[in-house]
CSV table of C-alpha atoms and ligand atoms in Angstrom, one decimal:
chain,number,residue,atom,x,y,z
J,1,MET,CA,-57.9,-40.8,101.7
J,2,LYS,CA,-57.2,-43.4,99.0
J,3,ARG,CA,-53.8,-43.5,97.3
J,4,ALA,CA,-53.4,-44.2,93.6
J,5,LEU,CA,-50.3,-44.8,91.6
J,6,ILE,CA,-50.5,-44.0,87.8
J,7,THR,CA,-48.0,-45.0,85.2
J,8,GLY,CA,-48.3,-43.0,81.9
J,9,ILE,CA,-49.7,-40.0,83.8
J,10,THR,CA,-48.3,-37.6,81.1
J,11,GLY,CA,-50.4,-39.4,78.4
J,12,GLN,CA,-53.9,-38.7,77.3
J,13,ASP,CA,-55.6,-41.2,79.7
J,14,GLY,CA,-53.2,-40.7,82.6
J,15,SER,CA,-53.8,-37.0,82.7
J,16,TYR,CA,-57.6,-37.4,82.6
J,17,LEU,CA,-57.5,-40.2,85.2
J,18,ALA,CA,-55.4,-38.0,87.5
J,19,ASP,CA,-58.0,-35.2,87.2
J,20,HIS,CA,-60.8,-37.7,87.9
J,21,LEU,CA,-59.1,-39.3,90.9
J,22,LEU,CA,-58.1,-35.9,92.4
J,23,ASP,CA,-61.8,-34.8,92.0
J,24,LEU,CA,-62.8,-37.9,94.0
J,25,GLY,CA,-60.4,-37.0,96.8
J,26,TYR,CA,-57.5,-39.4,96.0
J,27,GLN,CA,-53.9,-38.7,96.7
J,28,VAL,CA,-52.2,-39.4,93.3
J,29,TRP,CA,-48.6,-40.4,92.5
J,30,GLY,CA,-47.4,-40.5,88.9
J,31,VAL,CA,-44.5,-42.4,87.4
J,32,VAL,CA,-42.7,-40.1,85.0
J,33,ARG,CA,-39.7,-40.9,82.8
J,34,GLN,CA,-36.9,-38.4,82.5
J,35,THR,CA,-36.6,-36.9,79.0
J,36,SER,CA,-33.9,-34.8,77.4
J,37,ALA,CA,-36.6,-32.4,76.3
J,38,GLY,CA,-37.4,-31.4,79.8
J,39,GLU,CA,-40.8,-31.2,81.5
J,40,SER,CA,-43.8,-31.9,79.2
J,41,PRO,CA,-46.8,-29.6,79.2
J,42,ALA,CA,-48.9,-32.4,80.6
J,43,LEU,CA,-46.7,-32.8,83.6
J,44,ALA,CA,-46.5,-29.0,84.1
J,45,ARG,CA,-50.3,-29.0,84.4
J,46,LEU,CA,-50.3,-31.7,87.0
J,47,ARG,CA,-47.1,-31.1,89.0
J,48,ASP,CA,-48.6,-29.1,91.9
J,49,ARG,CA,-51.4,-31.6,92.4
J,50,VAL,CA,-49.7,-35.0,92.2
J,51,GLU,CA,-46.5,-36.6,93.6
J,52,VAL,CA,-44.1,-37.3,90.8
J,53,ILE,CA,-41.8,-40.4,91.0
J,54,GLN,CA,-39.1,-40.9,88.3
J,55,GLY,CA,-39.4,-44.3,86.7
J,56,ASP,CA,-39.4,-46.2,83.4
J,57,LEU,CA,-41.2,-49.3,82.3
J,58,LEU,CA,-37.9,-50.7,81.2
J,59,ASP,CA,-36.4,-50.4,84.6
J,60,GLN,CA,-37.5,-52.9,87.3
J,61,GLY,CA,-35.8,-51.0,90.2
J,62,SER,CA,-37.6,-47.7,89.4
J,63,LEU,CA,-41.0,-49.4,89.3
J,64,SER,CA,-40.4,-51.2,92.6
J,65,ARG,CA,-39.3,-47.9,94.2
J,66,ALA,CA,-42.4,-46.2,92.9
J,67,VAL,CA,-44.7,-48.8,94.4
J,68,ARG,CA,-42.8,-48.8,97.7
J,69,GLN,CA,-42.8,-45.0,98.0
J,70,SER,CA,-46.4,-44.5,97.1
J,71,ARG,CA,-47.9,-47.4,99.1
J,72,PRO,CA,-50.9,-47.4,96.8
J,73,ASP,CA,-54.4,-48.7,97.3
J,74,GLU,CA,-54.9,-48.7,93.5
J,75,VAL,CA,-52.3,-48.9,90.7
J,76,TYR,CA,-53.2,-48.0,87.1
J,77,ASN,CA,-50.8,-49.2,84.5
J,78,LEU,CA,-51.4,-46.9,81.6
J,79,ALA,CA,-47.8,-46.4,80.4
J,80,ALA,CA,-47.0,-48.0,77.1
J,81,GLN,CA,-45.5,-47.5,73.6
J,82,SER,CA,-49.1,-47.0,72.5
J,83,PHE,CA,-48.9,-46.2,68.8
J,84,VAL,CA,-49.8,-49.2,66.7
J,85,GLY,CA,-48.1,-47.9,63.5
J,86,ARG,CA,-44.8,-47.4,65.3
J,87,SER,CA,-44.9,-50.9,66.7
J,88,TRP,CA,-44.0,-52.4,63.3
J,89,ASN,CA,-40.8,-50.3,63.1
J,90,GLU,CA,-39.9,-50.8,66.8
J,91,PRO,CA,-41.3,-54.3,67.7
J,92,VAL,CA,-38.6,-55.1,70.3
J,93,HIS,CA,-39.0,-51.8,72.1
J,94,THR,CA,-42.8,-52.2,72.0
J,95,LEU,CA,-42.7,-55.7,73.5
J,96,GLU,CA,-40.2,-54.5,76.1
J,97,ALA,CA,-42.2,-51.5,77.2
J,98,THR,CA,-45.8,-52.5,76.6
J,99,GLY,CA,-45.5,-56.2,77.3
J,100,MET,CA,-42.6,-56.7,79.7
J,101,GLY,CA,-43.2,-53.3,81.3
J,102,ALA,CA,-46.5,-54.6,82.7
J,103,VAL,CA,-44.9,-57.7,84.0
J,104,ARG,CA,-42.3,-55.6,85.8
J,105,LEU,CA,-45.0,-53.6,87.4
J,106,PHE,CA,-46.9,-56.7,88.5
J,107,GLU,CA,-43.7,-58.0,90.1
J,108,ALA,CA,-43.3,-54.7,92.0
J,109,VAL,CA,-46.9,-54.9,93.2
J,110,ARG,CA,-46.5,-58.5,94.3
J,111,ASP,CA,-43.4,-57.6,96.3
J,112,HIS,CA,-44.4,-54.3,97.8
J,113,ALA,CA,-48.2,-53.8,97.7
J,114,PRO,CA,-49.8,-57.2,97.3
J,115,GLU,CA,-53.2,-55.9,98.6
J,116,ALA,CA,-53.4,-53.1,96.0
J,117,ARG,CA,-55.9,-53.3,93.2
J,118,VAL,CA,-54.3,-53.1,89.8
J,119,TYR,CA,-55.7,-51.8,86.5
J,120,GLN,CA,-54.0,-53.0,83.3
J,121,ALA,CA,-54.7,-51.1,80.1
J,122,SER,CA,-55.6,-53.8,77.7
J,123,SER,CA,-56.7,-53.0,74.2
J,124,SER,CA,-59.2,-53.9,71.5
J,125,GLU,CA,-56.1,-54.3,69.3
J,126,MET,CA,-55.6,-57.7,71.1
J,127,TYR,CA,-58.5,-59.1,69.0
J,128,GLY,CA,-56.8,-58.4,65.7
J,129,TYR,CA,-57.9,-60.8,63.0
J,130,ALA,CA,-60.3,-62.5,65.4
J,131,ALA,CA,-62.5,-59.3,65.3
J,132,ALA,CA,-63.9,-60.6,62.0
J,133,GLY,CA,-65.9,-63.1,64.1
J,134,PRO,CA,-67.6,-62.9,67.5
J,135,VAL,CA,-65.4,-61.8,70.4
J,136,ASP,CA,-66.0,-61.0,74.1
J,137,ALA,CA,-63.8,-60.2,77.1
J,138,THR,CA,-62.4,-63.7,77.1
J,139,GLY,CA,-61.2,-63.4,73.4
J,140,PRO,CA,-60.3,-64.9,71.1
J,141,PHE,CA,-57.1,-62.8,70.7
J,142,LEU,CA,-55.3,-63.0,67.4
J,143,PRO,CA,-53.2,-59.8,67.2
J,144,HIS,CA,-52.1,-58.4,63.9
J,145,SER,CA,-49.4,-56.0,65.2
J,146,PRO,CA,-46.4,-56.1,67.5
J,147,TYR,CA,-48.4,-53.7,69.7
J,148,GLY,CA,-51.3,-56.2,69.9
J,149,VAL,CA,-48.9,-59.0,70.7
J,150,ALA,CA,-47.4,-56.9,73.6
J,151,LYS,CA,-50.9,-56.1,74.9
J,152,VAL,CA,-51.9,-59.8,74.8
J,153,MET,CA,-48.7,-60.7,76.7
J,154,ALA,CA,-49.5,-58.2,79.4
J,155,HIS,CA,-53.2,-59.2,79.5
J,156,HIS,CA,-52.4,-62.9,79.9
J,157,SER,CA,-49.7,-62.1,82.5
J,158,ALA,CA,-52.3,-60.2,84.5
J,159,ALA,CA,-54.4,-63.4,84.7
J,160,VAL,CA,-51.3,-65.3,85.8
J,161,TYR,CA,-50.7,-62.8,88.7
J,162,ARG,CA,-54.4,-63.0,89.6
J,163,ARG,CA,-54.6,-66.8,89.6
J,164,SER,CA,-51.1,-67.8,90.8
J,165,HIS,CA,-50.3,-65.0,93.3
J,166,GLY,CA,-53.8,-63.8,94.3
J,167,LEU,CA,-53.3,-60.2,93.1
J,168,HIS,CA,-56.5,-58.2,92.4
J,169,VAL,CA,-55.7,-57.3,88.8
J,170,SER,CA,-58.5,-56.1,86.4
J,171,CYS,CA,-58.0,-55.6,82.7
J,172,GLY,CA,-60.0,-52.9,80.9
J,173,ILE,CA,-60.2,-53.9,77.2
J,174,LEU,CA,-60.7,-50.4,75.9
J,175,PHE,CA,-61.6,-49.6,72.3
J,176,ASN,CA,-60.3,-46.4,70.8
J,177,HIS,CA,-60.9,-43.2,72.8
J,178,GLU,CA,-60.0,-39.7,71.9
J,179,SER,CA,-59.8,-36.1,73.1
J,180,PRO,CA,-57.9,-32.9,72.5
J,181,ARG,CA,-55.1,-34.5,74.7
J,182,ARG,CA,-54.7,-37.3,72.1
J,183,GLY,CA,-51.2,-37.6,70.6
J,184,PRO,CA,-50.9,-35.7,67.3
J,185,HIS,CA,-50.1,-38.8,65.2
J,186,PHE,CA,-53.4,-40.6,66.0
J,187,VAL,CA,-55.9,-40.3,63.2
J,188,THR,CA,-58.7,-38.4,65.1
J,189,ARG,CA,-56.4,-35.6,66.3
J,190,LYS,CA,-54.6,-35.5,62.9
J,191,VAL,CA,-57.9,-35.1,61.0
J,192,CYS,CA,-59.3,-32.5,63.5
J,193,ARG,CA,-56.1,-30.5,63.2
J,194,GLY,CA,-56.3,-30.8,59.4
J,195,ALA,CA,-59.9,-29.5,59.4
J,196,ALA,CA,-58.9,-26.6,61.7
J,197,LEU,CA,-56.0,-25.6,59.5
J,198,ALA,CA,-58.2,-25.8,56.4
J,199,ALA,CA,-60.7,-23.5,58.1
J,200,LEU,CA,-57.9,-21.0,58.7
J,201,GLY,CA,-57.1,-21.0,55.0
J,202,HIS,CA,-54.1,-23.4,54.9
J,203,SER,CA,-54.2,-25.2,51.5
J,204,GLU,CA,-51.8,-28.1,52.1
J,205,PRO,CA,-54.0,-31.3,51.7
J,206,LEU,CA,-54.1,-33.8,54.6
J,207,ALA,CA,-52.4,-37.1,53.8
J,208,LEU,CA,-54.4,-40.1,55.1
J,209,GLY,CA,-54.1,-43.9,54.8
J,210,ASN,CA,-56.9,-46.4,54.9
J,211,LEU,CA,-60.2,-44.5,54.7
J,212,GLU,CA,-62.4,-47.6,55.0
J,213,ALA,CA,-61.0,-48.8,58.4
J,214,ARG,CA,-63.8,-48.6,61.0
J,215,ARG,CA,-63.2,-48.0,64.7
J,216,ASP,CA,-65.4,-47.6,67.8
J,217,TRP,CA,-64.3,-44.1,68.9
J,218,GLY,CA,-65.3,-42.9,72.3
J,219,TRP,CA,-64.5,-39.9,74.5
J,220,ALA,CA,-61.4,-40.4,76.7
J,221,PRO,CA,-62.8,-38.7,79.9
J,222,ASP,CA,-65.7,-41.2,79.8
J,223,TYR,CA,-63.3,-44.1,79.6
J,224,VAL,CA,-61.2,-43.1,82.6
J,225,ARG,CA,-64.4,-43.2,84.7
J,226,ALA,CA,-64.7,-46.8,83.6
J,227,MET,CA,-61.2,-47.6,84.7
J,228,HIS,CA,-61.9,-46.3,88.2
J,229,LEU,CA,-65.3,-48.1,88.4
J,230,LEU,CA,-63.7,-51.4,87.3
J,231,LEU,CA,-61.3,-51.3,90.3
J,232,GLN,CA,-64.2,-50.6,92.7
J,233,HIS,CA,-65.8,-54.0,91.7
J,234,PRO,CA,-65.2,-56.5,94.5
J,235,GLU,CA,-63.9,-59.1,92.1
J,236,PRO,CA,-61.1,-58.6,89.6
J,237,LEU,CA,-62.6,-58.6,86.1
J,238,ASP,CA,-61.7,-58.4,82.4
J,239,MET,CA,-64.1,-55.9,80.8
J,240,MET,CA,-64.7,-54.5,77.4
J,241,VAL,CA,-65.2,-50.7,77.3
J,242,ALA,CA,-66.6,-49.3,74.1
J,243,THR,CA,-69.6,-47.3,72.7
J,244,GLY,CA,-70.9,-50.1,70.5
J,245,VAL,CA,-70.9,-47.8,67.5
J,246,SER,CA,-68.2,-47.7,64.8
J,247,HIS,CA,-67.4,-45.1,62.1
J,248,SER,CA,-65.0,-45.2,59.2
J,249,VAL,CA,-62.0,-42.9,58.8
J,250,ARG,CA,-64.0,-41.5,55.9
J,251,ASP,CA,-66.9,-40.7,58.3
J,252,LEU,CA,-64.4,-39.1,60.6
J,253,ALA,CA,-63.1,-36.8,57.9
J,254,ARG,CA,-66.6,-35.9,56.7
J,255,VAL,CA,-67.7,-34.9,60.2
J,256,ALA,CA,-64.6,-33.0,61.1
J,257,TYR,CA,-64.5,-30.9,57.9
J,258,ALA,CA,-68.2,-30.4,58.0
J,259,ALA,CA,-67.8,-28.9,61.5
J,260,VAL,CA,-66.0,-26.0,59.9
J,261,GLY,CA,-68.3,-25.8,56.9
J,262,LEU,CA,-65.9,-27.6,54.5
J,263,HIS,CA,-66.1,-30.7,52.3
J,264,TRP,CA,-63.4,-33.2,53.2
J,265,GLU,CA,-62.9,-34.3,49.6
J,266,ASP,CA,-61.5,-30.9,48.8
J,267,HIS,CA,-58.8,-31.2,51.5
J,268,VAL,CA,-57.7,-34.8,51.9
J,269,ARG,CA,-55.4,-36.9,49.7
J,270,LEU,CA,-54.6,-40.6,49.9
J,271,ASP,CA,-51.1,-41.4,50.9
J,272,GLN,CA,-49.7,-45.0,50.5
J,273,ALA,CA,-47.1,-44.1,53.2
J,274,GLN,CA,-49.8,-43.9,55.8
J,275,LEU,CA,-51.0,-47.5,55.1
J,276,ARG,CA,-49.9,-50.2,57.7
J,277,PRO,CA,-48.4,-53.6,56.9
J,278,ALA,CA,-51.6,-55.1,58.2
J,279,GLU,CA,-55.0,-53.6,59.1
J,280,ILE,CA,-58.1,-54.7,61.0
J,281,PRO,CA,-61.1,-53.6,58.9
J,282,ASN,CA,-63.5,-53.1,61.8
J,283,LEU,CA,-63.1,-53.0,65.6
J,284,THR,CA,-66.5,-52.5,67.3
J,285,GLY,CA,-67.1,-53.2,71.0
J,286,ASP,CA,-70.0,-54.2,73.2
J,287,PRO,CA,-70.6,-52.0,76.2
J,288,THR,CA,-73.3,-54.3,77.7
J,289,ALA,CA,-71.2,-55.8,80.5
J,290,ALA,CA,-69.8,-52.4,81.5
J,291,ALA,CA,-73.3,-51.0,81.8
J,292,GLU,CA,-74.7,-54.0,83.7
J,293,LEU,CA,-71.8,-54.7,86.1
J,294,LEU,CA,-70.3,-51.2,86.6
J,295,GLY,CA,-73.3,-48.9,85.7
J,296,TRP,CA,-71.0,-47.2,83.1
J,297,ARG,CA,-72.4,-45.4,80.1
J,298,PRO,CA,-70.6,-43.1,77.6
J,299,GLU,CA,-71.9,-39.5,77.8
J,300,VAL,CA,-70.3,-37.9,74.7
J,301,ASP,CA,-71.1,-39.3,71.3
J,302,PHE,CA,-68.9,-39.4,68.2
J,303,GLY,CA,-70.2,-36.2,66.5
J,304,GLU,CA,-70.0,-34.1,69.7
J,305,MET,CA,-66.5,-35.5,70.4
J,306,ILE,CA,-65.2,-34.5,67.0
J,307,ARG,CA,-66.7,-31.0,67.2
J,308,ARG,CA,-64.9,-30.5,70.6
J,309,MET,CA,-61.6,-31.7,69.1
J,310,VAL,CA,-61.9,-29.4,66.1
J,311,LEU,CA,-62.7,-26.5,68.3
J,312,ALA,CA,-59.7,-27.3,70.6
J,313,GLU,CA,-57.4,-27.3,67.5
J,314,LEU,CA,-58.8,-24.0,66.4
J,315,GLU,CA,-58.1,-22.6,69.8
J,316,ARG,CA,-54.5,-24.0,69.8
J,317,LEU,CA,-53.8,-22.6,66.3
J,318,THR,CA,-55.2,-19.1,67.2
J,319,PRO,CA,-54.4,-18.5,70.8
J,320,ALA,CA,-54.9,-14.8,70.4
J,321,GLY,CA,-58.2,-15.3,68.6
J,322,LEU,CA,-59.0,-15.8,64.9
J,323,PRO,CA,-57.1,-13.6,62.4
J,324,ARG,CA,-59.1,-11.0,60.4
J,325,GLY,CA,-60.8,-12.4,57.4
J,326,ALA,CA,-60.6,-16.0,58.6
J,327,PRO,CA,-63.8,-18.0,58.1
J,328,PRO,CA,-65.7,-18.0,61.4
J,329,PRO,CA,-65.6,-21.6,62.9
J,330,ARG,CA,-69.0,-23.1,63.0
J,331,VAL,CA,-68.1,-25.4,65.8
J,332,ASP,CA,-70.6,-24.9,68.6
J,333,ALA,CA,-69.4,-27.2,71.4
J,334,PRO,CA,-68.2,-25.8,74.7
J,335,PRO,CA,-64.5,-25.8,75.4
J,336,PRO,CA,-63.4,-29.3,76.3
J,337,HIS,CA,-60.6,-28.7,78.8
U,1,NAP,P1,-50.4,-42.2,75.4
U,1,NAP,O1,-51.1,-40.9,75.4
U,1,NAP,O2,-49.5,-42.6,74.3
U,1,NAP,O3,-49.6,-42.2,76.8
U,1,NAP,C1,-48.6,-43.2,77.0
U,1,NAP,C2,-47.9,-42.9,78.3
U,1,NAP,O4,-46.9,-43.9,78.6
U,1,NAP,C3,-47.2,-41.5,78.4
U,1,NAP,O5,-47.3,-41.0,79.7
U,1,NAP,C4,-45.7,-41.9,78.2
U,1,NAP,O6,-44.8,-41.1,78.8
U,1,NAP,C5,-45.7,-43.3,78.9
U,1,NAP,N1,-44.6,-44.1,78.6
U,1,NAP,C6,-44.3,-44.6,77.3
U,1,NAP,N2,-43.2,-45.3,77.4
U,1,NAP,C7,-42.8,-45.4,78.7
U,1,NAP,C8,-41.7,-46.0,79.4
U,1,NAP,N3,-40.8,-46.7,78.8
U,1,NAP,N4,-41.6,-45.8,80.8
U,1,NAP,C9,-42.6,-45.0,81.4
U,1,NAP,N5,-43.6,-44.4,80.8
U,1,NAP,C10,-43.7,-44.6,79.5
U,1,NAP,O7,-51.5,-43.4,75.6
U,1,NAP,P2,-53.0,-43.3,76.1
U,1,NAP,O8,-53.9,-43.0,74.9
U,1,NAP,O9,-53.2,-42.4,77.2
U,1,NAP,O10,-53.3,-44.8,76.5
U,1,NAP,C11,-53.1,-45.2,77.8
U,1,NAP,C12,-52.9,-46.7,77.8
U,1,NAP,O11,-54.1,-47.3,77.3
U,1,NAP,C13,-51.8,-47.2,77.0
U,1,NAP,O12,-51.3,-48.4,77.6
U,1,NAP,C14,-52.5,-47.6,75.7
U,1,NAP,O13,-51.7,-48.6,75.0
U,1,NAP,C15,-53.8,-48.2,76.2
U,1,NAP,N6,-54.9,-48.1,75.3
U,1,NAP,C16,-55.2,-46.9,74.7
U,1,NAP,C17,-56.4,-46.8,73.9
U,1,NAP,C18,-56.8,-45.5,73.3
U,1,NAP,O14,-57.6,-45.5,72.4
U,1,NAP,N7,-56.3,-44.3,73.8
U,1,NAP,C19,-57.2,-47.9,73.7
U,1,NAP,C20,-56.8,-49.1,74.4
U,1,NAP,C21,-55.7,-49.2,75.2
U,1,NAP,P3,-44.0,-39.9,78.0
U,1,NAP,O15,-44.9,-38.6,78.2
U,1,NAP,O16,-42.7,-39.8,78.6
U,1,NAP,O17,-43.9,-40.3,76.5
U,2,F7E,O1,-55.6,-45.4,63.8
U,2,F7E,C1,-56.4,-45.6,60.3
U,2,F7E,C2,-55.5,-46.6,60.9
U,2,F7E,O2,-53.5,-44.6,64.8
U,2,F7E,C3,-57.0,-45.7,63.7
U,2,F7E,C4,-54.2,-46.6,70.1
U,2,F7E,O3,-54.7,-45.8,71.1
U,2,F7E,O4,-56.4,-47.4,69.6
U,2,F7E,C5,-55.3,-46.7,69.0
U,2,F7E,O5,-54.7,-47.4,67.9
U,2,F7E,C6,-57.3,-46.2,62.3
U,2,F7E,C7,-56.4,-47.3,61.8
U,2,F7E,O6,-55.3,-45.7,66.3
U,2,F7E,C8,-54.4,-42.8,59.1
U,2,F7E,O7,-55.0,-47.5,59.8
U,2,F7E,C9,-56.0,-44.1,58.3
U,2,F7E,O8,-57.2,-48.2,61.2
U,2,F7E,O9,-55.7,-43.4,65.4
U,2,F7E,P1,-54.9,-44.7,65.1
U,2,F7E,P2,-55.2,-47.2,66.4
U,2,F7E,O10,-54.1,-47.8,65.6
U,2,F7E,O11,-56.6,-47.8,66.3
U,2,F7E,C10,-56.1,-48.8,70.0
U,2,F7E,C11,-57.4,-49.3,70.6
U,2,F7E,C12,-55.0,-48.8,71.0
U,2,F7E,O12,-54.9,-49.6,71.9
U,2,F7E,C13,-53.8,-47.9,70.6
U,2,F7E,O13,-53.0,-47.7,71.8
U,2,F7E,O14,-57.1,-45.1,61.4
U,2,F7E,N1,-55.7,-44.5,59.5
U,2,F7E,N2,-55.2,-43.1,58.0
U,2,F7E,C14,-54.8,-43.7,60.1
U,2,F7E,N3,-54.2,-43.8,61.3
U,2,F7E,C15,-53.2,-42.9,61.5
U,2,F7E,N4,-52.6,-42.8,62.7
U,2,F7E,N5,-52.8,-41.9,60.5
U,2,F7E,C16,-53.4,-41.9,59.3
U,2,F7E,O15,-53.0,-41.1,58.5
């Protein structure tokens, strides 16, 4: 039975990856940080199936203990301060957690499990301004946000541990991926919740920022399959994971509100406060290498994903069923979780 250690197991990707690895017969350990708010719903769902180890990306000793205790065959570093918008307000914390946190974990692996295969969660945000021209898994990287800088730091550090210390570290350069488990401040979840609220008769308009930004949005459960496949490749690799198709935030709003029979223009307002200090107009990936080298293909397309997310929001908002008189949701996807 293979043993996997996941940091960020309470996040969107960590929780889907844990489900996936458990289905494959792995023993799974998760690094979880202590919070004053108590146990998160994500952890409550996983607790009886995974081994939980207290730890924090900011604390070297806790990461070293996590690697020593779990004796992993595979380590997935998914923990991060992952919200790009927040990274302008908290650049130091973002660099410490998202950048230095990865280095701390690589050190722990080097000392306590040098044979383990390591997955580093790199990001399309690393391309930043370079995305205006041709990019591939080697770059160029010209990040526009403190988050992007932190991810570049971790990405280049992974290459150092690979070349200098012989660690088997692979970096998945993942483009945006979404699900009902997405954090509420990310734009897909925010828009899908807005559409569900509007369908239930709430009249407060949804405040959005840049409607023209284009992102390559995929389905998170598809992307955790790619993470696992990447670590099964005999050689450590850097690999783009994307759908190859982008949509604008405007498209996203149109599809989400249309899923409940509404016109987005009637329910969305522009809000300067949602604009970022810098923006990448278009981030679109190329899934060719992932298809050729890993046999990976995304299975859920953008429209289906948004319908699933809107349906999940309707279910969250009406746990006892729709109220009398509420417009029947037109979303026809199966429950996603
Ligand atoms: P997420 O939902 O925001 O989850 C982040 C996880 O990191 C949570 O479990 C969080 O724990 C944990 N964490 C944050 N700070 C920590 C710290 N100081 N010590 C220990 N754990 C900490 O992120 P995600 O969407 O699953 O993304 C997974 C990884 O992929 C991240 O590294 C992200 O930057 C990267 N990525 C994501 C995407 C995407 O589109 N989703 C694309 C490219 C790359 P708490 O529950 O305690 O907050
Ligand atoms: O923004 C625009 C915003 O916050 C997407 C993380 O997982 O993917 C994610 O980062 C786009 C941006 O995700 C609003 O300006 C417009 O252009 O959902 P987001 P993100 O910043 O792309 C990358 C690949 C990661 O690695 C990150 O960890 O949508 N946008 N209006 C808005 N965004 C938000 N959040 N809220 C708005 O109102």
